[in-house]
């Protein structure tokens, strides 16, 4: 069976474009593109047979299907030859039952999808493997790609740099100077990318990289390139697969540029269209109150205005003018969507409170957990709901956030769960007294 996928305009303009063409916006109306699959061809295989195929491939070593993205290759990017694929075994991350934290919130079924347990420590790897593989396919078929480039709040650049290095493609990353974590800055440097640090915010970097893509033949690796979303959408398929093909009731995801939530919806859409599932979950996007343009739109009948994003510990979602705003709003309308926001204190305390139950959360996951706490308190989420929180990055990429939290050094945060080392002389009695008082409390 030949499976086909092409770019189409999200606003419905006629015409389609090959996935191997460097094109990011509709030539007629300027809107974003999306990848459209030949669903009739995919429907020739029954739903149950797709499930069995995906289960057989899941986390095995037969190239390239052991990657949980490429294990669903026919649904993702059938045009890429296996020899062009650049994969570091993405997806297949743990979806664990957060029993203790759920019980604290009066929820029997709270689950955390730990997308940060990935090659570069964030869910961005799910999409980047697809984008860089397509670039390699272009180069193999004689296309000219001088370099791949992205603007980034940190995790995109780490992911792009790693996959480009693995695929031997030059990478350029453009970062807002001083606004990404030390770990996020080290990653693209270590992988040999050209790192340009600009005195602006993410939105300023995004404007420049779009111009480079338009004027200099540099291939754009931001999520406005909808190839990335094809990889990212596997997260919803994978969650359902991990629940033995059952759909959860609520999925909570932190949102910045809003490619992620659009991809989440696209995965559920595709499973619905191909008959694997028959109902939809409710989707909640969580934003930092300092960077909340989607939240403001939600509260204003979906009327969107870009804003200037302010400083937030959730630096990867510090975005005031999200590229995928229209896609995200369409997704939320279909998924009975909710947008919630979290202040700096709320996000930091939610992350720390959940850490006390054994997690180690990045600030973006803190935003999602804070949204969960608020929706539970308002009884929008009820005790019987099966809730999945998507944790987008590894907590170890944000150790400064943790250190400052516990040292009460974060701006606008009053820590409720600070825990500091007890400094003692090397004296047995002093240690014993400290152990006694710890055991008593
Ligand atoms: C990129 C990112 C997000 C947001 O994803 P968008 O597609 O930009 O909405 C959330 N959390 C982390 C850790 C990220 O790196």
Coordinates of C-alpha atoms in Angstrom, one line a residue, residues 77-319:
X77 CA 5.5 10.8 7.4
X78 CA 5.3 7.9 4.9
X79 CA 7.4 9.8 2.3
X80 CA 10.6 9.4 4.2
X81 CA 12.8 6.5 3.3
X82 CA 14.1 4.5 6.3
X83 CA 17.7 5.3 5.2
X84 CA 17.0 9.0 5.7
X85 CA 15.6 8.7 9.2
X86 CA 17.5 10.3 12.0
X87 CA 16.2 8.8 15.2
X88 CA 17.4 8.5 18.7
X89 CA 14.5 6.3 19.9
X90 CA 12.0 9.0 20.7
X91 CA 8.7 8.4 22.4
X92 CA 7.8 5.4 24.4
X93 CA 8.1 7.6 27.5
X94 CA 6.6 6.5 30.8
X95 CA 3.0 7.2 31.6
X96 CA 2.9 6.6 35.3
X97 CA 0.1 6.5 37.9
X98 CA 0.7 9.5 40.2
X99 CA -1.1 7.7 43.0
X100 CA 0.0 9.8 46.0
X101 CA -0.4 13.2 44.4
X102 CA -3.7 12.2 42.9
X103 CA -5.0 11.0 46.3
X104 CA -4.0 14.4 47.8
X105 CA -6.3 16.0 45.1
X106 CA -9.1 13.5 45.5
X107 CA -8.4 11.8 42.2
X108 CA -8.2 8.1 41.7
X109 CA -6.7 8.2 38.3
X110 CA -4.1 10.9 37.9
X111 CA -1.4 10.0 35.4
X112 CA 1.7 11.8 34.3
X113 CA 3.1 11.4 30.8
X114 CA 6.8 12.0 31.3
X115 CA 7.8 13.3 27.8
X116 CA 11.0 14.9 29.3
X117 CA 12.5 11.4 29.6
X118 CA 13.7 11.7 26.1
X119 CA 17.0 12.1 24.3
X120 CA 17.4 15.9 24.8
X121 CA 15.1 16.0 27.9
X122 CA 12.0 17.5 26.3
X123 CA 9.0 16.4 24.2
X124 CA 10.5 18.5 21.3
X125 CA 12.4 15.4 20.2
X126 CA 9.1 13.8 19.0
X127 CA 8.8 16.4 16.3
X128 CA 12.4 17.1 15.5
X129 CA 13.1 13.5 14.5
X130 CA 10.6 14.0 11.7
X131 CA 11.8 17.4 10.6
X132 CA 15.5 16.4 10.4
X133 CA 14.7 13.2 8.7
X134 CA 12.7 15.1 6.0
X135 CA 15.7 17.4 5.5
X136 CA 18.0 14.4 5.0
X137 CA 15.6 13.0 2.5
X138 CA 15.6 16.4 0.6
X139 CA 19.4 16.4 0.6
X140 CA 19.5 12.7 -0.6
X141 CA 17.1 13.6 -3.5
X142 CA 19.4 16.4 -4.6
X143 CA 17.8 19.3 -2.8
X144 CA 20.0 22.1 -1.4
X145 CA 19.7 22.9 2.3
X146 CA 22.4 25.3 3.5
X147 CA 21.4 24.8 7.2
X148 CA 18.4 24.2 9.4
X149 CA 17.5 27.0 11.9
X150 CA 15.2 27.8 14.7
X151 CA 14.3 30.4 17.2
X152 CA 13.9 28.9 20.6
X153 CA 13.0 29.3 24.2
X154 CA 15.6 26.6 24.9
X155 CA 14.2 23.1 24.3
X156 CA 13.7 23.4 20.5
X157 CA 17.3 24.4 20.0
X158 CA 18.6 21.6 22.1
X159 CA 16.6 19.1 20.1
X160 CA 17.4 20.6 16.7
X161 CA 21.1 20.7 17.5
X162 CA 21.2 17.0 18.6
X163 CA 19.2 15.7 15.6
X164 CA 21.1 17.9 13.1
X165 CA 24.4 16.7 14.6
X166 CA 23.3 13.1 14.3
X167 CA 22.2 13.6 10.7
X168 CA 25.2 15.7 9.8
X169 CA 23.3 18.8 8.8
X170 CA 24.5 22.2 9.9
X171 CA 22.3 23.8 12.6
X172 CA 21.8 27.5 13.6
X173 CA 19.9 28.3 16.7
X174 CA 18.7 31.8 17.7
X175 CA 18.0 32.3 21.4
X176 CA 16.9 35.3 23.5
X177 CA 20.1 36.1 25.4
X178 CA 19.9 35.3 29.1
X179 CA 16.4 33.9 28.9
X180 CA 17.1 30.1 28.7
X181 CA 18.4 27.8 31.4
X182 CA 22.2 27.0 31.6
X183 CA 21.5 23.4 30.6
X184 CA 19.4 24.5 27.6
X185 CA 22.2 26.7 26.4
X186 CA 24.9 24.1 26.9
X187 CA 23.0 21.5 24.8
X188 CA 23.3 23.2 21.4
X189 CA 26.8 24.4 22.1
X190 CA 27.9 20.8 22.9
X191 CA 26.3 19.5 19.8
X192 CA 28.2 22.0 17.7
X193 CA 25.3 24.2 16.5
X194 CA 26.0 27.9 15.7
X195 CA 24.3 29.6 18.6
X196 CA 23.2 33.2 18.2
X197 CA 22.2 34.9 21.4
X198 CA 20.1 38.1 20.7
X199 CA 19.1 40.8 23.1
X200 CA 15.4 40.3 22.5
X201 CA 12.6 37.9 23.5
X202 CA 11.5 34.7 21.8
X203 CA 9.0 36.6 19.6
X204 CA 11.9 38.8 18.4
X205 CA 14.0 35.8 17.5
X206 CA 11.1 34.2 15.7
X207 CA 10.6 37.2 13.4
X208 CA 14.3 37.1 12.4
X209 CA 14.4 33.4 11.7
X210 CA 11.3 33.6 9.6
X211 CA 13.1 36.2 7.5
X212 CA 16.2 34.0 7.2
X213 CA 14.0 31.2 6.0
X214 CA 12.3 33.4 3.4
X215 CA 15.3 35.2 2.1
X216 CA 18.3 33.0 2.6
X217 CA 17.2 29.4 1.8
X218 CA 17.7 28.4 5.4
X219 CA 15.3 25.6 6.4
X220 CA 13.0 26.6 9.2
X221 CA 12.7 24.2 12.1
X222 CA 10.2 26.0 14.3
X223 CA 6.8 24.4 14.9
X224 CA 5.2 26.6 12.3
X225 CA 6.7 24.0 10.1
X226 CA 4.0 21.5 10.5
X227 CA 6.2 18.5 9.9
X228 CA 7.1 18.8 13.6
X229 CA 3.5 18.5 14.6
X230 CA 3.3 15.2 12.8
X231 CA 5.8 13.7 15.2
X232 CA 4.4 15.5 18.2
X233 CA 0.9 14.2 17.5
X234 CA 2.1 10.7 18.3
X235 CA 1.9 11.6 22.0
X236 CA -1.9 11.3 22.0
X237 CA -1.7 8.0 20.1
X238 CA 0.9 6.7 22.5
X239 CA -1.1 7.7 25.6
X240 CA -4.2 5.9 24.3
X241 CA -2.0 2.9 23.3
X242 CA -0.5 2.8 26.9
X243 CA -4.1 2.7 28.3
X244 CA -4.7 -0.4 26.1
X245 CA -6.5 1.8 23.5
X246 CA -8.7 3.6 26.0
X247 CA -9.2 7.3 25.9
X248 CA -8.6 9.3 29.1
X249 CA -11.2 11.9 30.2
X250 CA -9.0 15.0 30.5
X251 CA -5.5 15.8 29.1
X252 CA -3.7 18.9 30.5
X253 CA -0.8 20.4 28.6
X254 CA 1.3 23.5 29.1
X255 CA 1.1 25.9 26.0
X256 CA 3.4 28.5 24.6
X257 CA 3.7 28.6 20.8
X258 CA 0.7 26.2 20.8
X259 CA 2.0 23.7 18.3
X260 CA 1.9 21.1 21.0
X261 CA -1.8 21.3 21.8
X262 CA -2.6 21.4 18.0
X263 CA -0.6 18.2 17.6
X264 CA -2.3 16.6 20.6
X265 CA -5.6 17.2 19.0
X266 CA -4.4 16.0 15.6
X267 CA -3.5 12.7 17.1
X268 CA -6.9 12.2 18.6
X269 CA -8.5 13.3 15.4
X270 CA -6.7 10.8 13.4
X271 CA -7.5 7.9 15.8
X272 CA -11.2 9.0 15.6
X273 CA -11.2 9.2 11.8
X274 CA -9.5 5.8 11.4
X275 CA -11.9 4.2 14.0
X276 CA -9.4 3.4 16.8
X277 CA -11.4 5.5 19.3
X278 CA -15.0 6.6 19.5
X279 CA -14.8 9.5 22.0
X280 CA -12.7 12.5 22.6
X281 CA -11.0 13.7 25.8
X282 CA -11.3 17.2 27.2
X283 CA -8.2 19.2 26.5
X284 CA -6.9 21.8 29.0
X285 CA -4.1 24.2 28.0
X286 CA -2.2 25.7 30.9
X287 CA -0.4 29.0 30.5
X288 CA 1.8 31.1 32.8
X289 CA -0.1 34.2 33.9
X290 CA 3.0 36.2 32.7
X291 CA 2.6 34.8 29.1
X292 CA -1.1 34.1 28.7
X293 CA -2.4 35.3 25.3
X294 CA -4.4 32.1 24.8
X295 CA -6.0 32.4 28.3
X296 CA -7.0 36.0 27.5
X297 CA -8.5 34.9 24.2
X298 CA -10.4 32.1 26.0
X299 CA -11.9 34.6 28.4
X300 CA -12.8 36.9 25.5
X301 CA -14.9 34.6 23.2
X302 CA -11.6 33.4 21.5
X303 CA -10.8 36.9 20.3
X304 CA -7.0 36.9 20.2
X305 CA -4.6 39.8 20.7
X306 CA -0.8 39.3 20.9
X307 CA 0.8 40.5 24.1
X308 CA 4.3 41.2 25.3
X309 CA 5.2 38.1 27.4
X310 CA 6.7 38.9 30.9
X311 CA 9.3 37.1 32.8
X312 CA 8.3 33.6 34.0
X313 CA 10.1 30.6 35.5
X314 CA 8.3 28.7 32.8
X315 CA 10.7 30.1 30.3
X316 CA 10.0 27.7 27.5
X317 CA 6.4 29.0 27.2
X318 CA 7.3 32.7 27.5
X319 CA 5.6 33.6 24.2

